[in-house]
Coordinates of C-alpha atoms and ligand atoms in Angstrom, one line a residue:
X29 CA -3.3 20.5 32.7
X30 CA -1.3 20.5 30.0
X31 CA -1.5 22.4 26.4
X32 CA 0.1 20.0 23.7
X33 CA 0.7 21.2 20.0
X34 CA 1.4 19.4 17.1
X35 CA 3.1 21.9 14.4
X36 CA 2.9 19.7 11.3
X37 CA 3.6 20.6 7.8
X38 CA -0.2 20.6 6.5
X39 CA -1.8 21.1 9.6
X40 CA -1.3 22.9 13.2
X41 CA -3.5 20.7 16.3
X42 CA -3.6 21.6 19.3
X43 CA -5.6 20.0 22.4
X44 CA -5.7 20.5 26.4
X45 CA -5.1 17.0 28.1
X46 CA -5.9 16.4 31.6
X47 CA -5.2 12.6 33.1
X48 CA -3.9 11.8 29.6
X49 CA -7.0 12.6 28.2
X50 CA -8.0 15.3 25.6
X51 CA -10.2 17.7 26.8
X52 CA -10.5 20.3 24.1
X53 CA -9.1 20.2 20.5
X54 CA -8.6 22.6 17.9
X55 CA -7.0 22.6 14.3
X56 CA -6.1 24.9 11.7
X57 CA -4.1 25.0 8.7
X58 CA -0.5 25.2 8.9
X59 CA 1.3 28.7 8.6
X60 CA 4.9 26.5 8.2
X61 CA 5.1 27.3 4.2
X62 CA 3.2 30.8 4.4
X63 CA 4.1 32.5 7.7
X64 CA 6.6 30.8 9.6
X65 CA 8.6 33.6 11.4
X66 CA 5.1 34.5 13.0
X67 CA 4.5 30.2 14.2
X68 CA 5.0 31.5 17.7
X69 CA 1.6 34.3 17.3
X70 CA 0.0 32.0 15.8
X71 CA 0.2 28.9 18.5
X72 CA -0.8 31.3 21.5
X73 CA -3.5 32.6 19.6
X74 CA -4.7 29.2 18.8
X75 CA -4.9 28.6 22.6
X76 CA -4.5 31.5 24.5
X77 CA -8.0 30.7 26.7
X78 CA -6.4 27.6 28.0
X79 CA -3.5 29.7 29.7
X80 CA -4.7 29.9 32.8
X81 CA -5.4 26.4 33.4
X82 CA -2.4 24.9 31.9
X83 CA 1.3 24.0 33.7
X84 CA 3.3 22.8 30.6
X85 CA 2.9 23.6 27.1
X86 CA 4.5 20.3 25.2
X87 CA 5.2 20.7 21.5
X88 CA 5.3 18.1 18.9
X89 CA 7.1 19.9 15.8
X90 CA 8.3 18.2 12.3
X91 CA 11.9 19.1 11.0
X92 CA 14.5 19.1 13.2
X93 CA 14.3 19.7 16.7
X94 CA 17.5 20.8 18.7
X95 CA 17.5 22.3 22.2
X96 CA 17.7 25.4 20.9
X97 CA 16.3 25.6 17.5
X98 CA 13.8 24.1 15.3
X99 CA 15.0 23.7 11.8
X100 CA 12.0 23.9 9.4
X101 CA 13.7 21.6 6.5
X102 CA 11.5 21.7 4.1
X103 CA 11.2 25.8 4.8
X104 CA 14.7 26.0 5.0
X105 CA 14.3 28.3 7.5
X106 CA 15.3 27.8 11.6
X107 CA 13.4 29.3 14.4
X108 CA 14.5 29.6 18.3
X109 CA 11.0 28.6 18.9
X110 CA 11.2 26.5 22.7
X111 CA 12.5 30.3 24.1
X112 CA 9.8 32.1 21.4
X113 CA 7.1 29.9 22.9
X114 CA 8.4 30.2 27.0
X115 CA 8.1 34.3 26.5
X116 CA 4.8 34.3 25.1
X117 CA 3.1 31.6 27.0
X118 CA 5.5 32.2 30.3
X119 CA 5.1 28.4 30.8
X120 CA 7.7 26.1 31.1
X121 CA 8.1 24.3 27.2
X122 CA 9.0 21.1 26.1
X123 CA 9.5 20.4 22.4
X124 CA 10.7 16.9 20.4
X125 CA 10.1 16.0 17.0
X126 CA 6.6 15.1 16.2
X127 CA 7.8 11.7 14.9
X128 CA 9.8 11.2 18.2
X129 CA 6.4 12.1 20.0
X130 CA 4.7 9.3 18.2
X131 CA 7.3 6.7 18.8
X132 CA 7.2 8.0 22.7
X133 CA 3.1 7.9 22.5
X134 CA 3.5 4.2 21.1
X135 CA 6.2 3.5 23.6
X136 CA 3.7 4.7 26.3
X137 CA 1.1 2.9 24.9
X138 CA 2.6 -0.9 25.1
X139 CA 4.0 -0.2 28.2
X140 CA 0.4 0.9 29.8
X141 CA -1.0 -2.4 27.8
X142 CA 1.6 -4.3 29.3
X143 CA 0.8 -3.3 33.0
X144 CA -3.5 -4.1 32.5
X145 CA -2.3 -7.6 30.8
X146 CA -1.1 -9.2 33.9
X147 CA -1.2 -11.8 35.0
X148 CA -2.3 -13.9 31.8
X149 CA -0.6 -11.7 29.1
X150 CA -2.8 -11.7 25.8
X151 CA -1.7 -13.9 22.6
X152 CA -0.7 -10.8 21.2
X153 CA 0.7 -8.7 23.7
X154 CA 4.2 -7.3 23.1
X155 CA 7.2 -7.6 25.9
X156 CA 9.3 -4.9 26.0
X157 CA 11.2 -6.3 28.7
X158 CA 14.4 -4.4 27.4
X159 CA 12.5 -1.0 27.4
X160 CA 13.4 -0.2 23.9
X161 CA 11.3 0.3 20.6
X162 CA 11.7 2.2 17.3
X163 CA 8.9 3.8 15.6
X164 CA 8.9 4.2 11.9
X165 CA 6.6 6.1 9.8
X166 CA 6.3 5.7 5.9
X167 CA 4.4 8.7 4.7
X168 CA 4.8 12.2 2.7
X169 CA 9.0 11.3 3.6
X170 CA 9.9 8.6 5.8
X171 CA 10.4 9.6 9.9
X172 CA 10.9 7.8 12.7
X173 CA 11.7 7.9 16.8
X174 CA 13.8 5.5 19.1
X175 CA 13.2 4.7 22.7
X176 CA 16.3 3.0 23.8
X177 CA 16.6 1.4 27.4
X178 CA 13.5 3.8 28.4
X179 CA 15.2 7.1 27.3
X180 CA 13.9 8.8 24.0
X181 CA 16.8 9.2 21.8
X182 CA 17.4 13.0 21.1
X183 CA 20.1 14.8 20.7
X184 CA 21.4 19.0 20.7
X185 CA 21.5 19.7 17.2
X186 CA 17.9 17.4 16.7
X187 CA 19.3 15.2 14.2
X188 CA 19.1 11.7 15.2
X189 CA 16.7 8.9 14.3
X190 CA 15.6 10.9 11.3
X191 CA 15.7 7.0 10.0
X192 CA 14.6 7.6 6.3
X193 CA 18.3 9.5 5.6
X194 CA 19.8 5.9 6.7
X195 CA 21.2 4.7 3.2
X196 CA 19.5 1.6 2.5
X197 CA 20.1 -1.4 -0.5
X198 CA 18.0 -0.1 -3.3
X199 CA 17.1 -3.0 -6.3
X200 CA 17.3 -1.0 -9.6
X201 CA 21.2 0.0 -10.8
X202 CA 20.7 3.3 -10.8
X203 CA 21.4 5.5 -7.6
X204 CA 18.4 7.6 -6.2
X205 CA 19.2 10.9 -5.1
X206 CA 17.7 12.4 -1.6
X207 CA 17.0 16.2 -0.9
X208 CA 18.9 15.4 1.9
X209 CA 22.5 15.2 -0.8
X210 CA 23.1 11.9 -0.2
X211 CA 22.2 8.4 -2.3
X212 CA 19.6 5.8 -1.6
X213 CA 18.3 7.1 1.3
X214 CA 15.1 5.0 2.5
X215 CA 12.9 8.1 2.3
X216 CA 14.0 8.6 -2.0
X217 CA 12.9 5.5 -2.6
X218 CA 9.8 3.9 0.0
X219 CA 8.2 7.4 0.6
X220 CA 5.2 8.4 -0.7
X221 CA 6.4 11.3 -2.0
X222 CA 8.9 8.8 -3.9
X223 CA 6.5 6.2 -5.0
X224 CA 4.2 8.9 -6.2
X225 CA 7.4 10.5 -8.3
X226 CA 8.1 7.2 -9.9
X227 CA 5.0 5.8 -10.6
X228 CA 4.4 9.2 -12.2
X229 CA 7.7 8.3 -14.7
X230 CA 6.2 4.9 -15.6
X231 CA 2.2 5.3 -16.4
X232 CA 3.2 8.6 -18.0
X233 CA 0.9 11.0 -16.1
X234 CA 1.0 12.4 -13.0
X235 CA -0.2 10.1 -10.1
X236 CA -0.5 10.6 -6.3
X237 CA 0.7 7.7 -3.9
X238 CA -3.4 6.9 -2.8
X239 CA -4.1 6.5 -6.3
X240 CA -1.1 4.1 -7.0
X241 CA -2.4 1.9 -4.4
X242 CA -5.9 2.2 -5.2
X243 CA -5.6 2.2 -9.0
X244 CA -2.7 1.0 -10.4
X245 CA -1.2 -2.2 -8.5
X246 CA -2.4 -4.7 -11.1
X247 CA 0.0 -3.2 -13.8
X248 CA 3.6 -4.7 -13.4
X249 CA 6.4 -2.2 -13.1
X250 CA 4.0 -0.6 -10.5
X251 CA 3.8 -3.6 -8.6
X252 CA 7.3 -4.2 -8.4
X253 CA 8.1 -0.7 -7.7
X254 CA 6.0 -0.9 -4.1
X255 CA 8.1 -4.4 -4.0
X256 CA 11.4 -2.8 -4.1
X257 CA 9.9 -0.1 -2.2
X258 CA 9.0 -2.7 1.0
X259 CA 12.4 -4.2 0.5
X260 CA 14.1 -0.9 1.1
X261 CA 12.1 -0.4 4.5
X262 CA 13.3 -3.9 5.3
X263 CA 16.5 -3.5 4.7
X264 CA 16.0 -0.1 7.0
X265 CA 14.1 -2.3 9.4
X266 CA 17.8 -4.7 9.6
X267 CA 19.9 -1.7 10.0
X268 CA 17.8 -0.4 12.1
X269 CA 18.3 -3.6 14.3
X270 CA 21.9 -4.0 14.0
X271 CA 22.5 -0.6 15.6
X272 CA 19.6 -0.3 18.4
X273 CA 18.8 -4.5 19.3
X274 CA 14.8 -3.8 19.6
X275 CA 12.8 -6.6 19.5
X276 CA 9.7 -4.4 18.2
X277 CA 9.6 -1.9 15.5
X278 CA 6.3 -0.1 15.2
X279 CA 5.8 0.6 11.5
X280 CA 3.0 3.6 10.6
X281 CA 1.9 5.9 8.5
X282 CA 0.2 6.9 5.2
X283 CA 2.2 4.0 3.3
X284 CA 3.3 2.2 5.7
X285 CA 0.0 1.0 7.3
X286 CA -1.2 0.7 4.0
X287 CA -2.3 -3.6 4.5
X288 CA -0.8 -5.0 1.1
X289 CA 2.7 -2.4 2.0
X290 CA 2.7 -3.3 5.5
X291 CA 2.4 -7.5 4.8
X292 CA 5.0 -7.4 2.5
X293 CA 7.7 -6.0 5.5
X294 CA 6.5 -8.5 7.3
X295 CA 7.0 -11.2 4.9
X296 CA 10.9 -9.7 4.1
X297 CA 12.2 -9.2 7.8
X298 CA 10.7 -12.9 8.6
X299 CA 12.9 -13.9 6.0
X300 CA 16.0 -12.3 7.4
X301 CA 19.0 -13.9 8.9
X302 CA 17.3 -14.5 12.5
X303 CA 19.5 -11.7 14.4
X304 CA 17.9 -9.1 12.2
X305 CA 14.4 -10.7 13.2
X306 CA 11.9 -8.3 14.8
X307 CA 8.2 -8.3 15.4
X308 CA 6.7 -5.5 13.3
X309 CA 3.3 -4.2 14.6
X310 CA 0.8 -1.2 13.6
X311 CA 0.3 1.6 16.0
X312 CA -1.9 1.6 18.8
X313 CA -2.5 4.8 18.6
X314 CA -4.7 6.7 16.6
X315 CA -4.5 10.4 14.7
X316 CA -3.4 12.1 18.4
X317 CA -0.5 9.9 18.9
X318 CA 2.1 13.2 18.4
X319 CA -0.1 15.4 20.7
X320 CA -0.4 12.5 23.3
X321 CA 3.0 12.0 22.9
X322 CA 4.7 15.8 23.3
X323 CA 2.2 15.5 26.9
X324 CA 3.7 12.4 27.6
X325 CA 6.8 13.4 27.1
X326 CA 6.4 16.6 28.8
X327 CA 5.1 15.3 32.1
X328 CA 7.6 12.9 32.6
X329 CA 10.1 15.9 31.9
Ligands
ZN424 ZN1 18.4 11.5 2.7

């Protein structure tokens, strides 16, 4: 059996998965902002009366996950937390970022789809003949995982595919500024946390993302603020193809699987020149998809 953990940045889930299957699942709220130098007390406490069934403990984490440390980036803070966990739960530990868990859980899940379809594939069904696929979720920030020729791309120092820090073309003439100190990333200009910020500036109150696209898409700088905003996940989408050659990008999350959001990418990478082409699809997996992943992941490990 295996104990997965998904250390977000709202919320900490853990579940025990048996056969791929989740057996037991708890939640509770995350300590990241409050407690972080404690995360490790707090995980084993969370499922210390699963120890003596389990073999692996898999972690899903957000921030950025190296082989030896975790930086929190939002905490600014970085914790040894793979060795932390391997001393507490004296189990061996796996831990990827909980974005690259999702793309691997996705990745997982065609691949399983793919092996039921045969021998009449379905009209929808999705060939990832080439074994690669990169997962993008449009959210609070922007995050994302590759799988490239089978292989999860990771790297020691944990930053790779953080794919909303990839510059991107943005539509108005002024430069957009990212946390991360450089210009016109994706993520400072398609994120939620982005659209919410600017939408803010032009109805002149303070407005969350939901309620922009709930509210507020009839008014017209609003509308063509998402527009510019699903141009600069296309333009993403065609940088993202020049460097890794998928054929599939799986394209998630709070904003990104919002209907009207997730159409419009279509609609832009269709109109591409055809290299750039790729089929965009939603995720087959549901709200577990990091904690499926990190035991994914961990059991082929
Ligand atoms: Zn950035």
């Amino acid at each position: 059996m295996i104990i997965a953990i998904d250390v977000g940045g709202t919320k900490i889930s853990a579940a025990l998965i048996a056969d791929d299957k989740i057996l037991e699942q708890r939640k509770i709220a995350s300590v990241i902002h409050s407690d972080l130098t404690n995360l490790s007390h707090y995980l084993i406490e969370l499922c210390q009366d699963w120890i003596a069934q389990a073999t692996l403990v898999a972690i899903a984490c957000t921030g950025q996950v190296g082989d030896e440390y975790v930086n929190f980036l939002s905490a600014k803070q970085k914790l040894p937390l793979k060795d932390q966990l391997e001393c507490a739960f004296k189990l061996p530990v796996t831990i990827i970022n909980d974005a690259a868990a999702a793309a691997w859980a996705e990745y997982c899940a065609i691949k399983i789809t793919a092996k039921h379809d045969t021998p009449t594939p379905s009209a929808d069904s999705i060939n990832l003949s080439d074994d690669t696929l990169v997962y993008i979720t449009v959210s609070t920030g922007i995050g994302g995982g590759m799988i490239q020729n089978g292989q999860l791309v990771t790297c020691p120092d944990g930053f790779c595919a953080h794919l909303g820090h990839v510059s991107v073309q943005h539509n108005s003439q002024e430069s957009i500024t990212c946390h991360c100190g450089r210009v016109n990333c994706a993520e400072a200009i398609a994120s939620g946390t982005a659209i919410a910020k600017q939408a803010s500036l032009i109805l002149n109150k303070k407005v969350s993302c939901k309620e922009v696209f709930e509210q507020y898409l009839a008014v017209a700088e609003i509308a063509q603020l998402i527009d510019d905003a699903s141009s600069a996940v296309c333009d993403l989408i065609a940088n993202i193809k020049a460097v890794t050659g998928t054929n599939i990008v799986v394209l998630g999350g709070s904003v990104g699987s919002v209907d009207i959001f997730h159409q419009q990418v279509i609609a832009k990478v269709a109109n591409l020149p055809e290299i750039y082409q790729v089929r965009i699809t939603p995720p087959k997996m549901g709200a577990d998809a990091d904690l499926m992943g990190a035991a994914f992941y961990a059991n082929k490990k």
